[in-house]
Structures are given as structure tokens and as C-alpha cells.
Short mmCIF file of C-alpha atoms and ligand atoms in Angstrom, two decimals:
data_model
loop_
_atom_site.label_atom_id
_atom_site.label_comp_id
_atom_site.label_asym_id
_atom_site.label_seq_id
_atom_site.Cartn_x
_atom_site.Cartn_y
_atom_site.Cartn_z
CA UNK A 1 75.90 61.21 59.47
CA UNK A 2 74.16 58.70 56.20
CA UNK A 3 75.90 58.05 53.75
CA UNK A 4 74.68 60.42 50.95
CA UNK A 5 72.10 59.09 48.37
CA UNK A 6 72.52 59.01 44.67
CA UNK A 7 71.17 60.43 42.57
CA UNK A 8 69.73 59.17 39.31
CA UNK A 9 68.04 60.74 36.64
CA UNK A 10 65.97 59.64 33.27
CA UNK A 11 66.04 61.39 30.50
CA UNK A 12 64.33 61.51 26.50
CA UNK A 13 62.24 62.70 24.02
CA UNK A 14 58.54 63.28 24.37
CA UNK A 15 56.10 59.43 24.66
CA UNK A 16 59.65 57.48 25.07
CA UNK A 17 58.43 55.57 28.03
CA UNK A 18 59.67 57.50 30.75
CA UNK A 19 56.92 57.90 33.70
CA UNK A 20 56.38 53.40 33.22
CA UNK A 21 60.12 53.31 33.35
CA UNK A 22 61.01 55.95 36.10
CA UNK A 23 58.38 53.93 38.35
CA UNK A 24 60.31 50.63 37.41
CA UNK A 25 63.74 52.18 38.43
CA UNK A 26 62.49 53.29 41.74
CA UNK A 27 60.90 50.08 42.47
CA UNK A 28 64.50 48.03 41.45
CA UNK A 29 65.71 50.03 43.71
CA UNK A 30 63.54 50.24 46.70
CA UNK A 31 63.42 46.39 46.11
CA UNK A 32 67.01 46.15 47.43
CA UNK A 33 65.87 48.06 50.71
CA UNK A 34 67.18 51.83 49.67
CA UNK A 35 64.66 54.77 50.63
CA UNK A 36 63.89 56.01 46.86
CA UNK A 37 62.04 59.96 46.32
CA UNK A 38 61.02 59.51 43.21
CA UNK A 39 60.29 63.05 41.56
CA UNK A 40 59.97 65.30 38.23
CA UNK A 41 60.89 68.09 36.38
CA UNK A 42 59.81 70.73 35.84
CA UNK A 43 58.00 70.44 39.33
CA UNK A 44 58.52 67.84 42.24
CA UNK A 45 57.18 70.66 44.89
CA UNK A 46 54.17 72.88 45.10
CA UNK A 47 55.77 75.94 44.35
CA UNK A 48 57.88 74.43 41.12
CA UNK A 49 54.83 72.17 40.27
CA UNK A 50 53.29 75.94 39.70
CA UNK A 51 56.02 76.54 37.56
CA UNK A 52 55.59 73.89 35.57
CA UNK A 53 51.93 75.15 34.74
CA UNK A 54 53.14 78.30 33.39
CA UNK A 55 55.77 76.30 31.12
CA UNK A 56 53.16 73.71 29.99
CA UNK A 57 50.47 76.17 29.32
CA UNK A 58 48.79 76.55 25.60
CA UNK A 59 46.19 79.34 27.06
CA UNK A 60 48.30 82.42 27.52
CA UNK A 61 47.89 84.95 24.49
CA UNK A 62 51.40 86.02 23.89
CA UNK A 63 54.15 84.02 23.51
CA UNK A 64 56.77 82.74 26.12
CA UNK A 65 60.47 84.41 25.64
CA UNK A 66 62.93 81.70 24.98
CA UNK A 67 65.24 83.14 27.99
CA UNK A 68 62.15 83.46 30.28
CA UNK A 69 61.31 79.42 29.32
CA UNK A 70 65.40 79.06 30.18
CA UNK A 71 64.95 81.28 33.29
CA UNK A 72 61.62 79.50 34.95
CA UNK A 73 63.13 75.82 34.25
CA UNK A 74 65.97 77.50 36.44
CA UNK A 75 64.01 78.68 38.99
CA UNK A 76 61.52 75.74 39.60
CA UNK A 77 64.86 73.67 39.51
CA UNK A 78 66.67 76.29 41.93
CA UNK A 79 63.25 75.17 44.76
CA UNK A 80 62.90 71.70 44.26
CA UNK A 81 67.01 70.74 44.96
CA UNK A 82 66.54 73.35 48.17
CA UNK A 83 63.41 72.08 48.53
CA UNK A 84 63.39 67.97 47.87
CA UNK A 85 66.47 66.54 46.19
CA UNK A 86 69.17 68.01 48.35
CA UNK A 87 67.19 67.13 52.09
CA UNK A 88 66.61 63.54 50.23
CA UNK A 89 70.01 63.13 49.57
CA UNK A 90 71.51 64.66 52.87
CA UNK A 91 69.59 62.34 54.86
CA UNK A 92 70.94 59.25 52.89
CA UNK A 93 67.61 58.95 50.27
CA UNK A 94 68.06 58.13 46.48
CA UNK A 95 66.42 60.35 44.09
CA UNK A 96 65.03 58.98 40.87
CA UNK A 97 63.77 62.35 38.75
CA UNK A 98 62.02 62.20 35.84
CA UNK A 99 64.25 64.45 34.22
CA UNK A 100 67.13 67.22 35.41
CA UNK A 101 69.48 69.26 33.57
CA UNK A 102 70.19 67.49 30.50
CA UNK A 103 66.25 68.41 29.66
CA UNK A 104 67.57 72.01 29.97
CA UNK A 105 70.67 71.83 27.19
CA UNK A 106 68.17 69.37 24.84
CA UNK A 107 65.19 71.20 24.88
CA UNK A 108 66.25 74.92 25.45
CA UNK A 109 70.12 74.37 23.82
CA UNK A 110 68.95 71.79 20.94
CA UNK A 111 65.38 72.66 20.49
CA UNK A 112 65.09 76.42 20.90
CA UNK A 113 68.52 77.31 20.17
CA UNK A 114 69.95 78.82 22.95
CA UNK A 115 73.91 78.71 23.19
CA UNK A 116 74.72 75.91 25.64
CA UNK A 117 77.40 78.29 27.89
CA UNK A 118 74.72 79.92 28.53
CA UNK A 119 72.75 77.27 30.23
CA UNK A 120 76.37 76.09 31.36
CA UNK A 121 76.27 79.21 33.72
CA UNK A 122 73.19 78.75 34.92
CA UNK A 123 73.92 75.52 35.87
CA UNK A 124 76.77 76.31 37.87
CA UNK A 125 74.50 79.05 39.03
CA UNK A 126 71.95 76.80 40.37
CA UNK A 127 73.62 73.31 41.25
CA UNK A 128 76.68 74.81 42.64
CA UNK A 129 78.26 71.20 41.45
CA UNK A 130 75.45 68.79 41.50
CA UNK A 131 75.44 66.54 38.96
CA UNK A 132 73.33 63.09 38.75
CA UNK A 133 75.82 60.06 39.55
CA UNK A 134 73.82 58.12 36.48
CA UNK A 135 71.15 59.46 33.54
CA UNK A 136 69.16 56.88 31.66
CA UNK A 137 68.58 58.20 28.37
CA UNK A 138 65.23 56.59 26.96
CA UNK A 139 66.79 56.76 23.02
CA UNK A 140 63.92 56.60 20.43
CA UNK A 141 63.33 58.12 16.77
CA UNK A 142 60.93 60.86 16.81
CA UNK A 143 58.57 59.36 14.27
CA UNK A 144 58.26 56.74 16.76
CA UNK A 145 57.43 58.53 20.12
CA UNK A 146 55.57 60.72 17.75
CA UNK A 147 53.30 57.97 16.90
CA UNK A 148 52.53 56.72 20.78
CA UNK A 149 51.74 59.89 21.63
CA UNK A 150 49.06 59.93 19.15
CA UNK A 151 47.89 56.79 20.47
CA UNK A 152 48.03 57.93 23.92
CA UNK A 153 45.76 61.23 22.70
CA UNK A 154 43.57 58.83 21.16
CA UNK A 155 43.15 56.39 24.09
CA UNK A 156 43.34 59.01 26.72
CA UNK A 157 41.65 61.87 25.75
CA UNK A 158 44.27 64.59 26.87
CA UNK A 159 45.59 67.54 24.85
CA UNK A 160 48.77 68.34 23.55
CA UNK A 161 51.11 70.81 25.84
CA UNK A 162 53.15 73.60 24.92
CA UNK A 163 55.73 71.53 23.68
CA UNK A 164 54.24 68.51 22.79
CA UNK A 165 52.83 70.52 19.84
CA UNK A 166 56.56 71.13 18.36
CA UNK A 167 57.47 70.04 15.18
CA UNK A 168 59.64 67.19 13.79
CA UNK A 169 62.70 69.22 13.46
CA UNK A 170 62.40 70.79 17.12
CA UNK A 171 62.40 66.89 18.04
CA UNK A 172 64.90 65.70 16.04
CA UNK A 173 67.12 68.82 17.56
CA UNK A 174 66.46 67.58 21.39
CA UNK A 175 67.51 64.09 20.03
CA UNK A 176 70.22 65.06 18.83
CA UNK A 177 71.68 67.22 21.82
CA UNK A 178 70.63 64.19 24.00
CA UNK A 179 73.16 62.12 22.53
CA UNK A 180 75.32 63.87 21.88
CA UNK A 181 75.82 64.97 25.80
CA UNK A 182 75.48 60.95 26.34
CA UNK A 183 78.37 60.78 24.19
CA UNK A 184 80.19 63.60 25.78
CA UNK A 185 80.06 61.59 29.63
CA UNK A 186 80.10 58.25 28.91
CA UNK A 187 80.79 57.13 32.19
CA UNK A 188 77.52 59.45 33.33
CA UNK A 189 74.60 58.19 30.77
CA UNK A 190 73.25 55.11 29.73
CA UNK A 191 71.78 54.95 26.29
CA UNK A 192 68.73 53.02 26.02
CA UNK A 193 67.18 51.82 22.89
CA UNK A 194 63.21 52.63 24.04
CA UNK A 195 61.74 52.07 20.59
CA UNK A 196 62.11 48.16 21.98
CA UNK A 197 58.92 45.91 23.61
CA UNK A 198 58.63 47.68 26.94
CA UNK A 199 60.18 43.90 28.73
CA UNK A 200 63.21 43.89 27.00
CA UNK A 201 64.05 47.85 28.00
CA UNK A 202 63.32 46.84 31.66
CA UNK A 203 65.71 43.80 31.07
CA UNK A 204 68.51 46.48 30.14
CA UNK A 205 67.35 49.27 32.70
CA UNK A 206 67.96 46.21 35.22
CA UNK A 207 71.13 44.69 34.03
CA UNK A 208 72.69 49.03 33.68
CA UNK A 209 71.20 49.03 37.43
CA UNK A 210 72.61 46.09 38.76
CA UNK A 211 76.24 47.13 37.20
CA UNK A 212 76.01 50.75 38.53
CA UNK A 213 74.29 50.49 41.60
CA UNK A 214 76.31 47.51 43.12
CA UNK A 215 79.86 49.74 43.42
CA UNK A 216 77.98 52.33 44.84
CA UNK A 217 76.96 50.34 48.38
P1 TMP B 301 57.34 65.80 30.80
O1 TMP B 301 56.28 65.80 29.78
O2 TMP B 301 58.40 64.79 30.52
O3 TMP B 301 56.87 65.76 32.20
O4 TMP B 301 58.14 67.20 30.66
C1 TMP B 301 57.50 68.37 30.45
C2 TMP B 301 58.09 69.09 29.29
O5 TMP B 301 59.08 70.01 29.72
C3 TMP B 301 58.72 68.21 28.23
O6 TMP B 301 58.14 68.53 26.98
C4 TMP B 301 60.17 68.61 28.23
C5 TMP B 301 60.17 69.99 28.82
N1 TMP B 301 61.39 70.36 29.54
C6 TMP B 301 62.23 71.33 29.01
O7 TMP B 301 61.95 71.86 27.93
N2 TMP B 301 63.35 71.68 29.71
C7 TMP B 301 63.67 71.13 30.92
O8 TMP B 301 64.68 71.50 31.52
C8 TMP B 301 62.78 70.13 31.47
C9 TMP B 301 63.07 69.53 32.79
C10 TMP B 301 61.66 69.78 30.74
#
């Protein structure tokens, strides 16, 4: 039987970096000859990628319930782990996800309110135990990611999502519920200061990397 993989999530606000940085992470990695699945959330298979469109969506004319928002991140989680991140780590793959869980108690707990036993159960519901063995948290003011993703708008042409088109205080609230589960499992997260020049995250992302990773071969 492989050894199991590890696996290692990224986690933060909205226009924090995450997508250049989850793409460094996984090439660190497969740069020291590990097989890397590198995947998302909401989504990472057909079925949850499907999910993700209803979450996402701006077009629908009522709005979404807060528990059926908790519920579908839930159930497009519950398919990709049978699905992608539990095969990937049986056979001995590492999974770098663009973020897990912690997304869930930020944006649903923090942001919309919702008591976090509540998503505590449905974790345990879901995971049965499955945790990530590290979670980079991409740590930026709002007022600054609020700012690149105006830019990005600008350069890019694309349209706000469903949540993109919060307000300050929703952000602030996800911010805030980010660090403080960072602070809560220390050993678990790595805060990141991503309001830096994209080089000098990647310099810490490596050096957090090279500390973590090395034990674990
Ligand atoms: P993305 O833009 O980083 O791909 O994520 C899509 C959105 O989904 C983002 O605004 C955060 C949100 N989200 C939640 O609200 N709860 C979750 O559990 C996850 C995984 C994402």
C-alpha cells in the first residue's frame, strides 16, 4: 500500500492571490517529484463543478436560503472527497485545493451568520475526520483585495458573482473568522501576509513549504 498523500489547502478572502499562488504550491511541490491533484472548491468534479454554478449564480429571481448555501457547499464537498480527494490521497497523491472547510465556517459562520456547531456537525457529517495536514491562509485587508478585484473587472472584463458583490462588513466578517480559526490551530494554518509584492509571498509560501513538507517524507 502508498504511503497516504497530504493534504494541503489555501485559504482567504476574495482577489487575495489565491489561484497564482495555489498553482505555485503545486508546482514546489511537484518540483520535488510528489504526484500533486491540484483542485477547488466549491467544485473539483463535474457534478460539484454544477454545484458551484448554482452557488455562484446572480440570475436566479429569488434568493438563496442561507442553510440551502450551507447545505450545497456540503454536498458538492460530500462528491468531490468520494469523488477526487480521497482516491488521490489513497493512492499516495497530494492534494493542493483551492479552498476546503475553513471557506465553510468564514463565509457561511462569519459572513452569513450561521452558528459554527452547526457547520461543526456537518463537518463531522461529511469528512468523517478529514482534516487538511496544512492551510495557507492568504491574509489581506479587505480594502485591499477589494481594490484588485476592481482592477481585475477592469482588465478582464468579467462580472461580479454572487458573493463577490458582498459588502465591506460581510468581508471584514470572513476575515475575521479566518483568523481567528488560524489562531485557534496554530500548528494547522499558516498566516500569510498577501497584501505583499507577489515575490516576496512566494518567498514565504516556500520557506512554510520547505519547513512543513520536509517532516512529512
Ligand atoms: P473562489 O472565487 O475562490 O473560487 O470561491 C468561490 C466563492 O465561494 C468565494 O466567494 C467563496 C465562496 N465559498 C463559500 O462561501 N463557502 C465555502 O465553503 C467555499 C469553499 C467557498
Amino acid at each position: 500500500m502508498p504511503q497516504r498523500g497530504r493534504f494541503i489547502t489555501l485559504e482567504g478572502g476574495e482577489g487575495v492571490g489565491k489561484s497564482t499562488n495555489v498553482a505555485f504550491v503545486a508546482g514546489w511541490l511537484e518540483a520535488q517529484g510528489l504526484e500533486v491533484v491540484r483542485t477547488r472548491e466549491p467544485g473539483g468534479t463535474p457534478l460539484a463543478e454544477s454545484i458551484r454554478a448554482l452557488l455562484l449564480a446572480t440570475t436566479f429571481d429569488e434568493p438563496l436560503d442561507t442553510d440551502a448555501e450551507l447545505l450545497l457547499m456540503f454536498a458538492a464537498r460530500a462528491q468531490h472527497l468520494a469523488e477526487k480527494i480521497e482516491p488521490a490521497l489513497s493512492r499516495g497523491a497530494w492534494v493542493v485545493c483551492d479552498r476546503f472547510t475553513d471557506a465553510t465556517f468564514a463565509y457561511q459562520g462569519g459572513g452569513r451568520g450561521i452558528d459554527p456547531a452547526r457547520i461543526a456537525t456537518l463537518e463531522r457529517f461529511v469528512q468523517k475526520g478529514l482534516a487538511p495536514d496544512l492551510t495557507l491562509l492568504l491574509d489581506m485587508p479587505p480594502e485591499a483585495s477589494a481594490e484588485r478585484l476592481a482592477g481585475r473587472m477592469r482588465t478582464q472584463n468579467t462580472h461580479l458573482d454572487r458573493f463577490e458583490r458582498e459588502q465591506a462588513a460581510f468581508f471584514s466578517a470572513v476575515r475575521g473568522a479566518y483568523l481567528e480559526r488560524a489562531k485557534a490551530e496554530p500548528e494547522r494554518f499558516a498566516v500569510i501576509d498577501a497584501a505583499r509584492p507577489l515575490d516576496q509571498v512566494q518567498q514565504v509560501l516556500e520557506q512554510v513549504l520547505s519547513e512543513r513538507v520536509a517532516p512529512w517524507r
